[in-house]
Coordinates of C-alpha atoms and ligand atoms in Angstrom, one line a residue:
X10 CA -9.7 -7.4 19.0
X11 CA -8.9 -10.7 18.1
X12 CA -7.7 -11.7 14.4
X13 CA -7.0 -15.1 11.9
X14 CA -6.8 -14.8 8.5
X15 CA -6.0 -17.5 6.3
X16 CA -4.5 -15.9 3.2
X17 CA -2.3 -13.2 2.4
X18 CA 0.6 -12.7 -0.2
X19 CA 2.5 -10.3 2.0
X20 CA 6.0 -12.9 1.8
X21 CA 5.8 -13.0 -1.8
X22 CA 6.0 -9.2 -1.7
X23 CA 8.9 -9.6 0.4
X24 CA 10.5 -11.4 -1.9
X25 CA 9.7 -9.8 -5.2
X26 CA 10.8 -6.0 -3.7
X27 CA 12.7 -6.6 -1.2
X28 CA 10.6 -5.1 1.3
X29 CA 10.4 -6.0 5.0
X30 CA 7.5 -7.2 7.0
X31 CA 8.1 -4.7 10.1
X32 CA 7.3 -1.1 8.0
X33 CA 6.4 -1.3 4.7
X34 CA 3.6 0.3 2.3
X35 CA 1.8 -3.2 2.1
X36 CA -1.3 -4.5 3.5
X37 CA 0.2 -6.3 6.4
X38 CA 2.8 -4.7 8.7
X39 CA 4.0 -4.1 12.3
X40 CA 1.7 -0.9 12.9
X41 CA -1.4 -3.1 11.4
X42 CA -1.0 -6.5 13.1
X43 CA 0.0 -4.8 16.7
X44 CA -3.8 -4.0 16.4
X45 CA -5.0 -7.2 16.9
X46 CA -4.6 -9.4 19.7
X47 CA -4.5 -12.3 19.2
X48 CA -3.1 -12.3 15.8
X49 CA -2.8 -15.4 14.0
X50 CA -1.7 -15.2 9.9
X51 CA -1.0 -17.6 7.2
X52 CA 1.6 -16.6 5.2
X53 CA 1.7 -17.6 1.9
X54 CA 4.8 -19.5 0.0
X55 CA 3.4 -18.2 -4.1
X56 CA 4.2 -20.4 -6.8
X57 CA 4.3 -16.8 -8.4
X58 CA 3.3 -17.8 -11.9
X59 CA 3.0 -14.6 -13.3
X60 CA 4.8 -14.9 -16.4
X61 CA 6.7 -16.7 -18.7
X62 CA 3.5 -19.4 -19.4
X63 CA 2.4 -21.1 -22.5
X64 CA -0.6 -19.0 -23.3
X65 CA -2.1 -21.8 -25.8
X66 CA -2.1 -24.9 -22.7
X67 CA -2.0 -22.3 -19.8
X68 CA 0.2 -24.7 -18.3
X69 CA 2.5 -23.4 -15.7
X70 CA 5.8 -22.8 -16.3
X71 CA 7.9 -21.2 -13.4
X72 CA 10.0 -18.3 -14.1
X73 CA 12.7 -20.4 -11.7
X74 CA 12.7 -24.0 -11.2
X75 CA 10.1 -24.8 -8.0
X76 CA 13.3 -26.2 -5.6
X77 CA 15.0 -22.3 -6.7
X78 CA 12.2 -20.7 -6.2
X79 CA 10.6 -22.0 -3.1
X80 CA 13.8 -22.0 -1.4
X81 CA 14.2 -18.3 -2.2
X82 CA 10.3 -17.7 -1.0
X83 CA 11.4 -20.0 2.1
X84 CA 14.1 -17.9 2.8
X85 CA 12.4 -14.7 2.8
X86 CA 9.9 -15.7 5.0
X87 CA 12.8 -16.8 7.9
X88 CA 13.9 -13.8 7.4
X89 CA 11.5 -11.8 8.0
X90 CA 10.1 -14.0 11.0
X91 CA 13.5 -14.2 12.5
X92 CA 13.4 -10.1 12.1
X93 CA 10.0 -9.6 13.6
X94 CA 10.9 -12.0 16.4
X95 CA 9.7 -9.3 19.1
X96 CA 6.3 -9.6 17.8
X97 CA 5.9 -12.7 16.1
X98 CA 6.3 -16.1 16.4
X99 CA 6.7 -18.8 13.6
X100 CA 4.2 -22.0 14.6
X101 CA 4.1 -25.4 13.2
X102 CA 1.5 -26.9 15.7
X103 CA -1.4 -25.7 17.5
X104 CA 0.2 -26.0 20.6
X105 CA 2.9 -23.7 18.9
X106 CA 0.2 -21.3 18.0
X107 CA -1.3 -21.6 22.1
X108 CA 2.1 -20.8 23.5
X109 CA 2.5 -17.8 20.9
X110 CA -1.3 -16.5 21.6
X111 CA -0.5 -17.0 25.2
X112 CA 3.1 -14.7 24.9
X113 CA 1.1 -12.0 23.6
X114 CA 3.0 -12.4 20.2
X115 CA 1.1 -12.8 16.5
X116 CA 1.6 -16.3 15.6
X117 CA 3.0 -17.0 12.0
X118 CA 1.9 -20.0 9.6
X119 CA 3.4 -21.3 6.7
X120 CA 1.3 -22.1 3.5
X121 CA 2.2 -22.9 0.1
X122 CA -0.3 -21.7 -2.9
X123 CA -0.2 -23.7 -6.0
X124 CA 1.1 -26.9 -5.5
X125 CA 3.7 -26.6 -8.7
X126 CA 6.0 -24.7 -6.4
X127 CA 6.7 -28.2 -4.8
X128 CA 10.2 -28.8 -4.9
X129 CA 10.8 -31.7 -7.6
X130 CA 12.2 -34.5 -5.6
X131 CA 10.2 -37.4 -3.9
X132 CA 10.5 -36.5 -0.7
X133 CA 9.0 -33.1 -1.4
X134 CA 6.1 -33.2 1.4
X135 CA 8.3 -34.3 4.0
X136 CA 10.7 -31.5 2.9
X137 CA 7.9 -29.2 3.0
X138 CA 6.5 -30.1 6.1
X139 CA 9.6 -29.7 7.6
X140 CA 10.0 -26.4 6.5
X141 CA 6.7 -25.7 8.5
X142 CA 4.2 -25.7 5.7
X143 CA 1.1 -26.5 6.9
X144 CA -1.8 -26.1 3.8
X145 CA -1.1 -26.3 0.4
X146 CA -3.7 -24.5 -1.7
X147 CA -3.9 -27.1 -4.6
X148 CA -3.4 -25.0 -7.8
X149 CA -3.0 -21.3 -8.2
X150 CA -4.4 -19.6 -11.9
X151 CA -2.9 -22.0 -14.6
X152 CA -2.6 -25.9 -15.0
X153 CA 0.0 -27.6 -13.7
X154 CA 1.4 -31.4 -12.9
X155 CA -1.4 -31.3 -9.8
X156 CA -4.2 -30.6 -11.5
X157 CA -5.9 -27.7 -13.3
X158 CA -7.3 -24.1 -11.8
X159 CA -10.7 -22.5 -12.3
X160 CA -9.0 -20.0 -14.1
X161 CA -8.2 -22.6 -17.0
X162 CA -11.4 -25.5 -17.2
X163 CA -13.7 -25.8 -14.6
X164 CA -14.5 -29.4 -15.8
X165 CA -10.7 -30.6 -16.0
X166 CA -10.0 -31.6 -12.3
X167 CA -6.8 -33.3 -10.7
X168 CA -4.2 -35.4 -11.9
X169 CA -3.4 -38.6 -10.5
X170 CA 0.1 -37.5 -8.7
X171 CA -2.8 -34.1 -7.5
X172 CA -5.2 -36.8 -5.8
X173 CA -2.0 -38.6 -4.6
X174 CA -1.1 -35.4 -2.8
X175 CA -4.4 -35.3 -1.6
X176 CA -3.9 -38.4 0.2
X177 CA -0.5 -37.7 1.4
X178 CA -1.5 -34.6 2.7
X179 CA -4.2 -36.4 4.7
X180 CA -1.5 -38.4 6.2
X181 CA 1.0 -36.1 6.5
X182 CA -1.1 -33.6 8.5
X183 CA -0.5 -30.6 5.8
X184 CA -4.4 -29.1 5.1
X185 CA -5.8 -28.7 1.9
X186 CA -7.1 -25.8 0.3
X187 CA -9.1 -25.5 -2.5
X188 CA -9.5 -22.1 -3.1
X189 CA -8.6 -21.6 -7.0
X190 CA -9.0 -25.2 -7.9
X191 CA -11.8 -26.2 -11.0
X192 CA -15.2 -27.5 -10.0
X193 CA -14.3 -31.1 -11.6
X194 CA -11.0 -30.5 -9.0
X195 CA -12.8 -29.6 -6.1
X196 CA -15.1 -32.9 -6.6
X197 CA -11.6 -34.8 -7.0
X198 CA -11.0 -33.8 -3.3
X199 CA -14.1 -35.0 -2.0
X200 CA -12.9 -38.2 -3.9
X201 CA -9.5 -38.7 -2.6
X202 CA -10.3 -37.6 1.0
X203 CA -12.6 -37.8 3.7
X204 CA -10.5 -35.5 6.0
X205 CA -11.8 -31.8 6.2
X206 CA -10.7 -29.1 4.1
X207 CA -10.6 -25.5 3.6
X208 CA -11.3 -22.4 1.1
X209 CA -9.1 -20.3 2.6
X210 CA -9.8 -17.2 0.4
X211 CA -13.5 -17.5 -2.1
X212 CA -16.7 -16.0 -1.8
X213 CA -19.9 -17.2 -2.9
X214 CA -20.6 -18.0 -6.5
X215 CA -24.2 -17.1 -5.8
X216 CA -23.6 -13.3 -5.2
X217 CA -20.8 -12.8 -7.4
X218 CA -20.4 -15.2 -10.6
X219 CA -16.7 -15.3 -11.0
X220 CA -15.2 -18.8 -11.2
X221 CA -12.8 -18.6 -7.9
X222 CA -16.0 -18.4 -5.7
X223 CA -17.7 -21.6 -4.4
X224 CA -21.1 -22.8 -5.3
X225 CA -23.9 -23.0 -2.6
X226 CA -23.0 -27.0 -2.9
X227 CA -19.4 -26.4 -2.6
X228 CA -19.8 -24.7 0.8
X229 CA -22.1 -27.2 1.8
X230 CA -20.0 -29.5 1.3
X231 CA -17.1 -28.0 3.3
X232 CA -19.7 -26.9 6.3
X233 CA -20.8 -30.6 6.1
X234 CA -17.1 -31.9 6.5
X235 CA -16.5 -29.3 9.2
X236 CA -14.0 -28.0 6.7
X237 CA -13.5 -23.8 6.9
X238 CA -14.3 -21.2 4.5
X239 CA -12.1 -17.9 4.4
X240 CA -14.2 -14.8 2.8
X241 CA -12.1 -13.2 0.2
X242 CA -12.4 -9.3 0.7
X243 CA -10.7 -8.6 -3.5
X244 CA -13.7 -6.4 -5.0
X245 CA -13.9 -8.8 -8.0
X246 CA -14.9 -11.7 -6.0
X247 CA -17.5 -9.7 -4.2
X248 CA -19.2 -7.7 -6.6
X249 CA -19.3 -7.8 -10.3
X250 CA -18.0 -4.2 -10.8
X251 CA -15.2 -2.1 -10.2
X252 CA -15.8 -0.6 -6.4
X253 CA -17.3 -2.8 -3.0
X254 CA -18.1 -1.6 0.4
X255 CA -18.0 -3.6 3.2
X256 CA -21.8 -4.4 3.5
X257 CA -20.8 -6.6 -0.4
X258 CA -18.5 -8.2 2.0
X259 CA -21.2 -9.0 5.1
X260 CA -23.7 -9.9 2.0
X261 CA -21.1 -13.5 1.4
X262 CA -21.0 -13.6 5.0
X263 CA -24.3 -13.7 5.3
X264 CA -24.6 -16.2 2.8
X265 CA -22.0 -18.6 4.3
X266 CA -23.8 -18.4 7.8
X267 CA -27.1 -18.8 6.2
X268 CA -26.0 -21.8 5.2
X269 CA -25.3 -23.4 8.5
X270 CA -22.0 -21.9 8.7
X271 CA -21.8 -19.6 11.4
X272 CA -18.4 -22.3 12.9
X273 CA -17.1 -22.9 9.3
X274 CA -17.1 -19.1 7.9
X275 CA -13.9 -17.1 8.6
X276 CA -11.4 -14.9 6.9
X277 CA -8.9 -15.2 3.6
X278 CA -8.9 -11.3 2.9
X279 CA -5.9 -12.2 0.5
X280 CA -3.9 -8.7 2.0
X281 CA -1.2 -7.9 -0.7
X282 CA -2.4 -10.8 -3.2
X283 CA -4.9 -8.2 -4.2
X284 CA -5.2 -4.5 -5.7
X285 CA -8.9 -3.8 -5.0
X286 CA -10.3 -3.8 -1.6
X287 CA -14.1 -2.4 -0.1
X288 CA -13.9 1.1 0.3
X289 CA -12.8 1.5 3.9
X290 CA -10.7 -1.1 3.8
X291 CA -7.1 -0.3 2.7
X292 CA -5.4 -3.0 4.7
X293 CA -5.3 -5.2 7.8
X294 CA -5.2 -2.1 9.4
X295 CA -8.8 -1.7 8.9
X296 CA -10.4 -4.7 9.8
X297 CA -11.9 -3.3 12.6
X298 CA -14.6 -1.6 10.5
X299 CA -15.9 -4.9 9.3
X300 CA -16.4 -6.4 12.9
X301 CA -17.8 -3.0 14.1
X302 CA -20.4 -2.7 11.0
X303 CA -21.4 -6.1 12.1
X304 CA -21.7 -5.0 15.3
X305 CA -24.1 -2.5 14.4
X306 CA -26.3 -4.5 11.9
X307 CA -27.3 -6.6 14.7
X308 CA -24.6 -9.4 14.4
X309 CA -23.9 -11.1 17.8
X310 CA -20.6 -10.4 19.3
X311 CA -20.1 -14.5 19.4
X312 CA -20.6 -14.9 15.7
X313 CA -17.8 -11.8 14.9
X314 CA -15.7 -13.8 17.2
X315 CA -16.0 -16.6 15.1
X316 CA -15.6 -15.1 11.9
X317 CA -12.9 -12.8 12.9
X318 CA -11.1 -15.9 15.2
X319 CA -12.8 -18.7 17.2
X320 CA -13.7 -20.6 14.0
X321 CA -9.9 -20.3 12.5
X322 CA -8.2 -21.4 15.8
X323 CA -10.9 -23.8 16.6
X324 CA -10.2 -25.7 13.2
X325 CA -6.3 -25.4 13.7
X326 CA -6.5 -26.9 17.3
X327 CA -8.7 -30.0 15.7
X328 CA -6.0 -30.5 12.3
X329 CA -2.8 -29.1 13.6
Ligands
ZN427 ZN1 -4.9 -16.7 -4.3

């Protein structure tokens, strides 16, 4: 079966342990993504913001200045692509992601989440870009130069130089993402931009009140825009307690194609960027179960397809 996801953390990991994409204990590996077919992932660059921060502004400080430390995340990620170059191909275009898809290899995609991991120097975008990141997921938990997380003030939104990135980003052809950004934020977006955008990992706010997830207007507003919407699979996001099955997961689904979404829903299951996942579910692995319990709650093959794929790839072929 076929396979896009639009989040995962699995680089950082990389980075932080040392461990390797081909055979690890994480999420995403060889043995996992050899599943799928096609196989299309974004790969995270993380602004990794973990600690030091000021806990009285909950402004983001990074533990290494961002040109340090997204040149280290950078670095990990060639590595590993370059070492996985049997199986996987590193894409900057759709064609890039056609000719990968069409090799029989999993395609690879560069993203960078929270935007403070921009290297400090003007031409940062066009450094960026050149480095083959292709979405920028706005802000991560804190408040930084950009503009402020849901995490911190859902009514503080972007700064200036974060609607100017908007912008740039519009012209630059690097996608937005909005997943982790404040409501105030979010509405900035719609501000600055008339382009699509994306979620690419938040459920609905509707089923599960926890500030990451998007409002019913949110998603409207995406679906309206043609944007995409990638379902978060973290338990937190999906339930408010401490275990999910994957019917919690269908239930935002659900909601999503309820909402006229059935091209605009698809998947952020945020692999390795999370600890808790839907009983059943213990990695990309198992992401078969979720297309066949579909299949057997009556779900048309077409709109698993465009959950699991078509919607993802369609939306790449149209911004990329
Ligand atoms: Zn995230």
């Amino acid at each position: 079966m076929k396979l896009f996801d639009l989040h995962c953390d699995t680089i950082y990991e990389c980075c932080e342990t040392g461990k390797h994409l081909r055979e690890n204990d994480l999420h995403i590996n060889y043995a996992a993504a050899h599943r799928y077919q096609p196989y299309v992932q974004f790969f995270a660059l993380f602004c990794g913001a973990r600690q030091p921060y000021s806990p009285e502004t909950r402004d983001c400080l990074l533990d290494t200045p961002a040109d340090e430390r997204f040149g280290r995340m950078l670095t990990t990620a060639r590595r590993e692509f370059a070492a996985n170059a049997d199986w996987l191909t590193f894409c900057r275009s759709a064609a890039d992601i056609r000719a990968a898809v069409e090799a029989g290899k999993a395609a690879a995609l560069l993203s960078i989440e929270g935007a403070e991991l921009l290297p400090d120097r003007p031409d940062a975008l066009d450094y960026v870009y050149d480095a083959g990141v292709r979405l920028i997921t706005l802000t991560w938990n804190y408040r930084s130069r950009y503009g402020c997380s849901s995490a911190v003030d859902q009514n503080e939104g972007l700064t200036e130089l974060g609607k100017q990135l908007v912008r740039d980003c519009g012209e630059k052809g690097i996608i937005v993402d909005v997943s982790h950004l404040s409501d105030r934020g979010f509405q900035d977006v719609c501000e600055a931009t008339d382009r699509p955008f994306v979620a690419t990992h938040s459920d609905s706010r509707v089923l599960c009140r926890n500030s990451r997830n998007l409002t019913d207007e949110q998603f409207a507003e995406i679906a309206n825009r043609r944007g995409l919407v990638g379902v978060n699979l973290y338990t937190p996001f999906l339930v408010r307690q401490s275990d999910s099955v994957i019917d919690d997961a269908i239930d935002h689904i659900e909601r999503f194609i309820g909402m006229y979404g059935e091209k605009v829903v698809a998947l952020g299951c945020d692999f390795d960027g999370c600890d808790t996942l839907p009983i059943g579910i213990d990695g990309l692995a198992d992401m078969y179960r979720l297309a066949d319990r579909m299949l057997t709650l009556g779900y048309k093959q077409e709109t698993v397809d465009g959950l699991f794929y078509d919607n993802a790839f369609n939306f790449m072929q149209k911004m990329l």
